């Protein structure tokens, strides 16, 4: 009997605690939107295969960082998982079935593979919603080991992390406390929302507004009333001329975030929608 993986239902996820939201199952659920025939059991078996291949080796190692080095060597050197540097914004890099098939991904999808394999081997690997590129972290005796899944799981020192985060802080260099806060573990829900926001960005850039709307809609299945997702879905609805949906979402966005930087622009969109509605009646 092969490995079985029951995917969650979208309707269940909002009410679940962060730690109860399944990472692999929900990531594959996101992929099923684009690949309706996706066989979740196949990818569960694939992950379990990676785990079983490593188990004997990692069981002989005591220290987590050394176990992690063995996991990274197998995933990135022997199996060939790699960051897609050439076509970073290819949507396939966000869909986990494609990542497993092509052995190519973006930072967050590769992190999901790493996390799933490591945790099944007893290594408490967490994701980090780092600005720019998603990272992973592992507790060590005197702190944390931070690694870059997009570049073969390479460890990153504090100085490099400060340099990476500087452009996202207006050029400021974070002190130790600020850096540690940025390196907090990301809950499953936050990881999955970031996958979906990446997809929204890719599809909006390509002007594939039906897929962009779907990506924002899925964020709202995980985090109902998330203001940015309401705005994003509303704008995508506007592009596909679903005016009633756009009106509802943008009104709700302004109710939740009346002082947002783009609130005035959204008010103008709403005025246009309301005018359009009066003209069509």
mmCIF file of C-alpha atoms in Angstrom:
data_model
loop_
_atom_site.group_PDB
_atom_site.id
_atom_site.type_symbol
_atom_site.label_atom_id
_atom_site.label_comp_id
_atom_site.label_asym_id
_atom_site.label_seq_id
_atom_site.Cartn_x
_atom_site.Cartn_y
_atom_site.Cartn_z
ATOM 1 C CA UNK A 1 0.000 0.000 0.000
ATOM 2 C CA UNK A 2 1.551 3.346 -1.065
ATOM 3 C CA UNK A 3 1.664 6.558 0.915
ATOM 4 C CA UNK A 4 -1.687 8.382 1.080
ATOM 5 C CA UNK A 5 -2.172 12.103 1.426
ATOM 6 C CA UNK A 6 -5.645 13.544 1.913
ATOM 7 C CA UNK A 7 -5.671 17.169 0.843
ATOM 8 C CA UNK A 8 -7.534 19.618 3.077
ATOM 9 C CA UNK A 9 -10.663 21.387 1.807
ATOM 10 C CA UNK A 10 -10.364 25.135 1.173
ATOM 11 C CA UNK A 11 -13.458 25.710 3.320
ATOM 12 C CA UNK A 12 -11.762 24.162 6.384
ATOM 13 C CA UNK A 13 -8.553 26.156 6.445
ATOM 14 C CA UNK A 14 -9.699 29.517 7.850
ATOM 15 C CA UNK A 15 -10.869 27.955 11.112
ATOM 16 C CA UNK A 16 -7.720 25.880 11.687
ATOM 17 C CA UNK A 17 -4.907 26.966 13.995
ATOM 18 C CA UNK A 18 -1.686 27.878 12.170
ATOM 19 C CA UNK A 19 0.103 24.721 13.300
ATOM 20 C CA UNK A 20 -2.839 22.557 12.170
ATOM 21 C CA UNK A 21 -2.748 23.861 8.579
ATOM 22 C CA UNK A 22 -0.886 21.123 6.660
ATOM 23 C CA UNK A 23 2.078 22.544 4.748
ATOM 24 C CA UNK A 24 2.566 19.912 2.045
ATOM 25 C CA UNK A 25 -1.161 19.183 1.668
ATOM 26 C CA UNK A 26 -2.140 22.836 1.270
ATOM 27 C CA UNK A 27 0.768 23.587 -1.066
ATOM 28 C CA UNK A 28 -0.466 20.737 -3.284
ATOM 29 C CA UNK A 29 -4.035 22.045 -2.946
ATOM 30 C CA UNK A 30 -2.791 25.366 -4.372
ATOM 31 C CA UNK A 31 -1.206 23.442 -7.251
ATOM 32 C CA UNK A 32 -4.418 21.497 -7.880
ATOM 33 C CA UNK A 33 -6.130 24.760 -8.911
ATOM 34 C CA UNK A 34 -3.811 24.866 -11.923
ATOM 35 C CA UNK A 35 -3.408 21.084 -12.319
ATOM 36 C CA UNK A 36 -6.829 19.518 -11.553
ATOM 37 C CA UNK A 37 -5.563 15.983 -12.278
ATOM 38 C CA UNK A 38 -2.739 16.270 -9.730
ATOM 39 C CA UNK A 39 -2.181 13.031 -7.792
ATOM 40 C CA UNK A 40 -1.312 14.057 -4.224
ATOM 41 C CA UNK A 41 -0.339 10.490 -3.242
ATOM 42 C CA UNK A 42 2.403 10.509 -5.868
ATOM 43 C CA UNK A 43 4.117 13.506 -4.266
ATOM 44 C CA UNK A 44 3.600 12.228 -0.745
ATOM 45 C CA UNK A 45 5.367 9.016 -1.841
ATOM 46 C CA UNK A 46 8.146 11.079 -3.449
ATOM 47 C CA UNK A 47 8.801 13.044 -0.250
ATOM 48 C CA UNK A 48 8.699 9.841 1.789
ATOM 49 C CA UNK A 49 11.165 8.284 -0.665
ATOM 50 C CA UNK A 50 13.611 11.142 -0.064
ATOM 51 C CA UNK A 51 13.146 10.630 3.689
ATOM 52 C CA UNK A 52 13.702 6.863 3.593
ATOM 53 C CA UNK A 53 16.839 7.267 1.477
ATOM 54 C CA UNK A 54 18.289 9.591 4.145
ATOM 55 C CA UNK A 55 17.044 7.898 7.296
ATOM 56 C CA UNK A 56 19.942 5.495 7.914
ATOM 57 C CA UNK A 57 22.511 8.218 7.373
ATOM 58 C CA UNK A 58 20.796 10.854 9.526
ATOM 59 C CA UNK A 59 20.038 8.348 12.309
ATOM 60 C CA UNK A 60 23.791 7.849 12.734
ATOM 61 C CA UNK A 61 24.335 11.616 13.184
ATOM 62 C CA UNK A 62 23.563 13.363 16.473
ATOM 63 C CA UNK A 63 23.851 17.104 15.810
ATOM 64 C CA UNK A 64 21.003 18.768 13.914
ATOM 65 C CA UNK A 65 23.290 20.972 11.766
ATOM 66 C CA UNK A 66 25.170 17.867 10.583
ATOM 67 C CA UNK A 67 21.913 16.028 9.886
ATOM 68 C CA UNK A 68 20.822 19.105 7.920
ATOM 69 C CA UNK A 69 24.054 19.095 5.930
ATOM 70 C CA UNK A 70 23.333 15.481 4.890
ATOM 71 C CA UNK A 71 19.743 16.401 3.924
ATOM 72 C CA UNK A 72 20.923 19.381 1.861
ATOM 73 C CA UNK A 73 23.607 17.302 0.144
ATOM 74 C CA UNK A 74 21.031 14.705 -0.897
ATOM 75 C CA UNK A 75 18.375 17.207 -2.030
ATOM 76 C CA UNK A 76 20.580 19.751 -3.785
ATOM 77 C CA UNK A 77 23.625 17.771 -4.940
ATOM 78 C CA UNK A 78 22.413 14.202 -5.475
ATOM 79 C CA UNK A 79 18.782 14.842 -6.505
ATOM 80 C CA UNK A 80 19.527 18.166 -8.189
ATOM 81 C CA UNK A 81 16.876 20.427 -6.651
ATOM 82 C CA UNK A 82 17.915 23.975 -7.533
ATOM 83 C CA UNK A 83 16.764 27.566 -7.637
ATOM 84 C CA UNK A 84 15.434 28.612 -11.028
ATOM 85 C CA UNK A 85 17.767 31.562 -11.601
ATOM 86 C CA UNK A 86 16.947 31.771 -15.319
ATOM 87 C CA UNK A 87 13.141 31.982 -15.115
ATOM 88 C CA UNK A 88 12.573 33.079 -11.548
ATOM 89 C CA UNK A 89 9.015 34.321 -12.198
ATOM 90 C CA UNK A 90 7.833 31.204 -14.021
ATOM 91 C CA UNK A 91 4.614 30.236 -12.162
ATOM 92 C CA UNK A 92 5.737 26.595 -12.228
ATOM 93 C CA UNK A 93 8.300 27.538 -9.575
ATOM 94 C CA UNK A 94 5.419 28.136 -7.138
ATOM 95 C CA UNK A 95 3.485 24.933 -7.871
ATOM 96 C CA UNK A 96 4.876 22.102 -5.777
ATOM 97 C CA UNK A 97 4.061 19.305 -8.241
ATOM 98 C CA UNK A 98 6.152 21.121 -10.865
ATOM 99 C CA UNK A 99 8.958 21.672 -8.353
ATOM 100 C CA UNK A 100 9.054 17.933 -7.651
ATOM 101 C CA UNK A 101 8.929 17.055 -11.371
ATOM 102 C CA UNK A 102 11.416 19.642 -12.655
ATOM 103 C CA UNK A 103 13.590 19.822 -9.524
ATOM 104 C CA UNK A 104 13.468 23.602 -9.982
ATOM 105 C CA UNK A 105 11.782 26.151 -7.783
ATOM 106 C CA UNK A 106 11.819 29.540 -6.121
ATOM 107 C CA UNK A 107 13.087 30.071 -2.547
ATOM 108 C CA UNK A 108 9.788 29.340 -0.807
ATOM 109 C CA UNK A 109 8.855 26.182 -2.748
ATOM 110 C CA UNK A 110 12.335 24.724 -2.238
ATOM 111 C CA UNK A 111 12.033 25.593 1.455
ATOM 112 C CA UNK A 112 8.770 23.618 1.647
ATOM 113 C CA UNK A 113 10.572 20.550 0.219
ATOM 114 C CA UNK A 114 13.446 21.005 2.687
ATOM 115 C CA UNK A 115 11.105 21.505 5.662
ATOM 116 C CA UNK A 116 8.954 18.457 4.834
ATOM 117 C CA UNK A 117 11.968 16.159 4.471
ATOM 118 C CA UNK A 118 13.861 17.531 7.501
ATOM 119 C CA UNK A 119 10.928 17.380 9.908
ATOM 120 C CA UNK A 120 10.131 13.783 8.993
ATOM 121 C CA UNK A 121 13.716 12.987 9.978
ATOM 122 C CA UNK A 122 13.303 14.691 13.347
ATOM 123 C CA UNK A 123 15.101 17.909 12.373
ATOM 124 C CA UNK A 124 13.037 20.947 13.498
ATOM 125 C CA UNK A 125 13.509 23.106 10.404
ATOM 126 C CA UNK A 126 11.366 26.253 10.108
ATOM 127 C CA UNK A 127 10.709 28.731 7.332
ATOM 128 C CA UNK A 128 11.613 32.418 7.624
ATOM 129 C CA UNK A 129 9.548 35.079 5.828
ATOM 130 C CA UNK A 130 12.689 37.086 5.146
ATOM 131 C CA UNK A 131 12.307 40.205 2.971
ATOM 132 C CA UNK A 132 13.245 39.376 -0.622
ATOM 133 C CA UNK A 133 14.143 35.694 -0.541
ATOM 134 C CA UNK A 134 12.460 33.188 1.764
ATOM 135 C CA UNK A 135 14.964 31.371 4.045
ATOM 136 C CA UNK A 136 14.974 28.470 6.520
ATOM 137 C CA UNK A 137 16.274 28.282 10.093
ATOM 138 C CA UNK A 138 17.415 25.597 12.503
ATOM 139 C CA UNK A 139 18.025 25.934 16.265
ATOM 140 C CA UNK A 140 21.649 25.330 17.276
ATOM 141 C CA UNK A 141 23.305 25.422 20.706
ATOM 142 C CA UNK A 142 24.174 29.110 20.690
ATOM 143 C CA UNK A 143 21.428 30.500 18.452
ATOM 144 C CA UNK A 144 20.108 29.683 14.992
ATOM 145 C CA UNK A 145 21.555 28.442 11.732
ATOM 146 C CA UNK A 146 20.002 30.290 8.776
ATOM 147 C CA UNK A 147 20.168 28.731 5.295
ATOM 148 C CA UNK A 148 19.278 29.757 1.758
ATOM 149 C CA UNK A 149 17.232 27.052 -0.038
ATOM 150 C CA UNK A 150 17.486 28.933 -3.357
ATOM 151 C CA UNK A 151 21.254 28.466 -3.315
ATOM 152 C CA UNK A 152 21.673 24.843 -2.281
ATOM 153 C CA UNK A 153 20.895 25.373 1.401
ATOM 154 C CA UNK A 154 24.003 27.526 1.895
ATOM 155 C CA UNK A 155 24.398 28.813 5.481
ATOM 156 C CA UNK A 156 24.206 32.598 5.884
ATOM 157 C CA UNK A 157 26.104 34.577 8.515
ATOM 158 C CA UNK A 158 24.747 37.584 10.435
ATOM 159 C CA UNK A 159 26.667 40.118 8.309
ATOM 160 C CA UNK A 160 25.267 38.757 5.043
ATOM 161 C CA UNK A 161 21.749 38.687 6.509
ATOM 162 C CA UNK A 162 22.109 42.348 7.546
ATOM 163 C CA UNK A 163 23.272 43.261 4.037
ATOM 164 C CA UNK A 164 20.358 41.391 2.466
ATOM 165 C CA UNK A 165 17.770 43.085 4.638
ATOM 166 C CA UNK A 166 19.208 46.630 4.398
ATOM 167 C CA UNK A 167 17.468 47.618 1.118
ATOM 168 C CA UNK A 168 14.128 46.565 2.635
ATOM 169 C CA UNK A 169 14.694 48.820 5.682
ATOM 170 C CA UNK A 170 15.430 51.972 3.690
ATOM 171 C CA UNK A 171 19.186 51.354 3.938
ATOM 172 C CA UNK A 172 19.201 50.939 7.740
ATOM 173 C CA UNK A 173 21.284 48.152 9.277
ATOM 174 C CA UNK A 174 19.218 46.115 11.769
ATOM 175 C CA UNK A 175 20.683 45.559 15.245
ATOM 176 C CA UNK A 176 20.743 42.069 16.770
ATOM 177 C CA UNK A 177 17.225 42.314 18.209
ATOM 178 C CA UNK A 178 15.698 43.606 14.973
ATOM 179 C CA UNK A 179 17.476 40.902 12.978
ATOM 180 C CA UNK A 180 16.257 38.158 15.328
ATOM 181 C CA UNK A 181 12.713 39.457 14.974
ATOM 182 C CA UNK A 182 13.000 39.330 11.172
ATOM 183 C CA UNK A 183 14.267 35.739 11.533
ATOM 184 C CA UNK A 184 11.231 34.583 13.557
ATOM 185 C CA UNK A 185 9.833 31.228 12.351
ATOM 186 C CA UNK A 186 7.036 31.615 9.796
ATOM 187 C CA UNK A 187 3.798 29.739 10.606
ATOM 188 C CA UNK A 188 2.426 27.434 7.892
ATOM 189 C CA UNK A 189 -0.384 29.870 7.081
ATOM 190 C CA UNK A 190 2.111 32.708 6.475
ATOM 191 C CA UNK A 191 4.221 30.466 4.211
ATOM 192 C CA UNK A 192 1.204 29.473 2.109
ATOM 193 C CA UNK A 193 -0.057 33.057 1.881
ATOM 194 C CA UNK A 194 3.364 34.095 0.593
ATOM 195 C CA UNK A 195 3.230 31.359 -2.087
ATOM 196 C CA UNK A 196 -0.155 32.705 -3.197
ATOM 197 C CA UNK A 197 0.977 36.329 -3.130
ATOM 198 C CA UNK A 198 3.924 35.369 -5.346
ATOM 199 C CA UNK A 199 1.475 33.763 -7.764
ATOM 200 C CA UNK A 200 -0.758 36.828 -7.709
ATOM 201 C CA UNK A 201 2.251 39.000 -8.565
ATOM 202 C CA UNK A 202 3.298 36.739 -11.449
ATOM 203 C CA UNK A 203 -0.201 36.564 -12.927
ATOM 204 C CA UNK A 204 -0.893 40.289 -12.488
ATOM 205 C CA UNK A 205 2.378 41.037 -14.292
ATOM 206 C CA UNK A 206 1.276 38.719 -17.118
ATOM 207 C CA UNK A 207 -2.226 40.238 -17.073
ATOM 208 C CA UNK A 208 -3.741 36.781 -16.495
ATOM 209 C CA UNK A 209 -6.453 38.313 -14.355
ATOM 210 C CA UNK A 210 -8.594 35.202 -13.849
ATOM 211 C CA UNK A 211 -5.609 33.412 -12.291
ATOM 212 C CA UNK A 212 -4.636 36.535 -10.345
ATOM 213 C CA UNK A 213 -8.175 36.714 -8.912
ATOM 214 C CA UNK A 214 -7.996 33.022 -7.990
ATOM 215 C CA UNK A 215 -4.668 33.492 -6.181
ATOM 216 C CA UNK A 216 -6.047 36.402 -4.109
ATOM 217 C CA UNK A 217 -9.229 34.429 -3.445
ATOM 218 C CA UNK A 218 -7.166 31.540 -2.022
ATOM 219 C CA UNK A 219 -5.371 33.939 0.336
ATOM 220 C CA UNK A 220 -8.812 34.924 1.639
ATOM 221 C CA UNK A 221 -9.627 31.232 2.192
ATOM 222 C CA UNK A 222 -6.616 31.084 4.529
ATOM 223 C CA UNK A 223 -6.994 34.565 6.070
ATOM 224 C CA UNK A 224 -10.532 35.940 5.651
ATOM 225 C CA UNK A 225 -10.698 39.734 5.369
ATOM 226 C CA UNK A 226 -6.969 40.091 4.690
ATOM 227 C CA UNK A 227 -7.018 43.678 3.343
ATOM 228 C CA UNK A 228 -4.347 43.365 0.623
ATOM 229 C CA UNK A 229 -5.957 40.202 -0.738
ATOM 230 C CA UNK A 230 -9.379 41.891 -0.827
ATOM 231 C CA UNK A 231 -7.884 44.800 -2.761
ATOM 232 C CA UNK A 232 -5.984 42.472 -5.101
ATOM 233 C CA UNK A 233 -9.024 40.304 -5.796
ATOM 234 C CA UNK A 234 -11.175 43.397 -6.289
ATOM 235 C CA UNK A 235 -8.737 44.868 -8.823
ATOM 236 C CA UNK A 236 -8.504 41.538 -10.660
ATOM 237 C CA UNK A 237 -12.323 41.302 -10.722
ATOM 238 C CA UNK A 238 -12.360 44.788 -12.213
ATOM 239 C CA UNK A 239 -10.056 43.621 -15.008
ATOM 240 C CA UNK A 240 -12.323 40.680 -15.875
ATOM 241 C CA UNK A 241 -15.400 42.918 -15.619
ATOM 242 C CA UNK A 242 -16.908 41.173 -12.611
ATOM 243 C CA UNK A 243 -18.138 44.510 -11.312
ATOM 244 C CA UNK A 244 -20.289 43.290 -8.425
ATOM 245 C CA UNK A 245 -17.367 41.335 -6.957
ATOM 246 C CA UNK A 246 -15.013 44.276 -7.453
ATOM 247 C CA UNK A 247 -17.457 46.634 -5.731
ATOM 248 C CA UNK A 248 -17.844 44.310 -2.737
ATOM 249 C CA UNK A 249 -14.097 43.691 -2.338
ATOM 250 C CA UNK A 250 -12.906 47.272 -2.763
ATOM 251 C CA UNK A 251 -15.633 48.573 -0.412
ATOM 252 C CA UNK A 252 -14.583 46.031 2.192
ATOM 253 C CA UNK A 253 -10.911 46.938 1.695
ATOM 254 C CA UNK A 254 -11.616 50.633 2.341
ATOM 255 C CA UNK A 255 -13.686 49.738 5.393
ATOM 256 C CA UNK A 256 -10.767 47.707 6.818
ATOM 257 C CA UNK A 257 -7.921 49.963 5.688
ATOM 258 C CA UNK A 258 -9.342 53.500 5.332
ATOM 259 C CA UNK A 259 -5.919 55.116 5.736
ATOM 260 C CA UNK A 260 -4.000 52.840 3.355
ATOM 261 C CA UNK A 261 -1.573 54.596 1.019
ATOM 262 C CA UNK A 262 -3.687 53.616 -1.980
ATOM 263 C CA UNK A 263 -7.067 54.315 -0.331
ATOM 264 C CA UNK A 264 -7.745 57.393 -2.466
ATOM 265 C CA UNK A 265 -7.026 55.497 -5.702
ATOM 266 C CA UNK A 266 -9.373 52.716 -4.561
ATOM 267 C CA UNK A 267 -12.083 55.295 -3.753
ATOM 268 C CA UNK A 268 -11.800 56.604 -7.303
ATOM 269 C CA UNK A 269 -12.171 53.040 -8.638
ATOM 270 C CA UNK A 270 -15.288 52.633 -6.502
ATOM 271 C CA UNK A 271 -16.757 55.899 -7.733
ATOM 272 C CA UNK A 272 -16.215 54.662 -11.281
ATOM 273 C CA UNK A 273 -17.897 51.370 -10.449
ATOM 274 C CA UNK A 274 -20.863 53.066 -8.817
ATOM 275 C CA UNK A 275 -21.245 55.457 -11.758
ATOM 276 C CA UNK A 276 -21.097 52.511 -14.118
ATOM 277 C CA UNK A 277 -23.773 50.789 -12.097
ATOM 278 C CA UNK A 278 -26.126 53.780 -12.216
ATOM 279 C CA UNK A 279 -25.660 54.068 -15.974
ATOM 280 C CA UNK A 280 -26.507 50.431 -16.606
ATOM 281 C CA UNK A 281 -29.731 50.449 -14.572
#
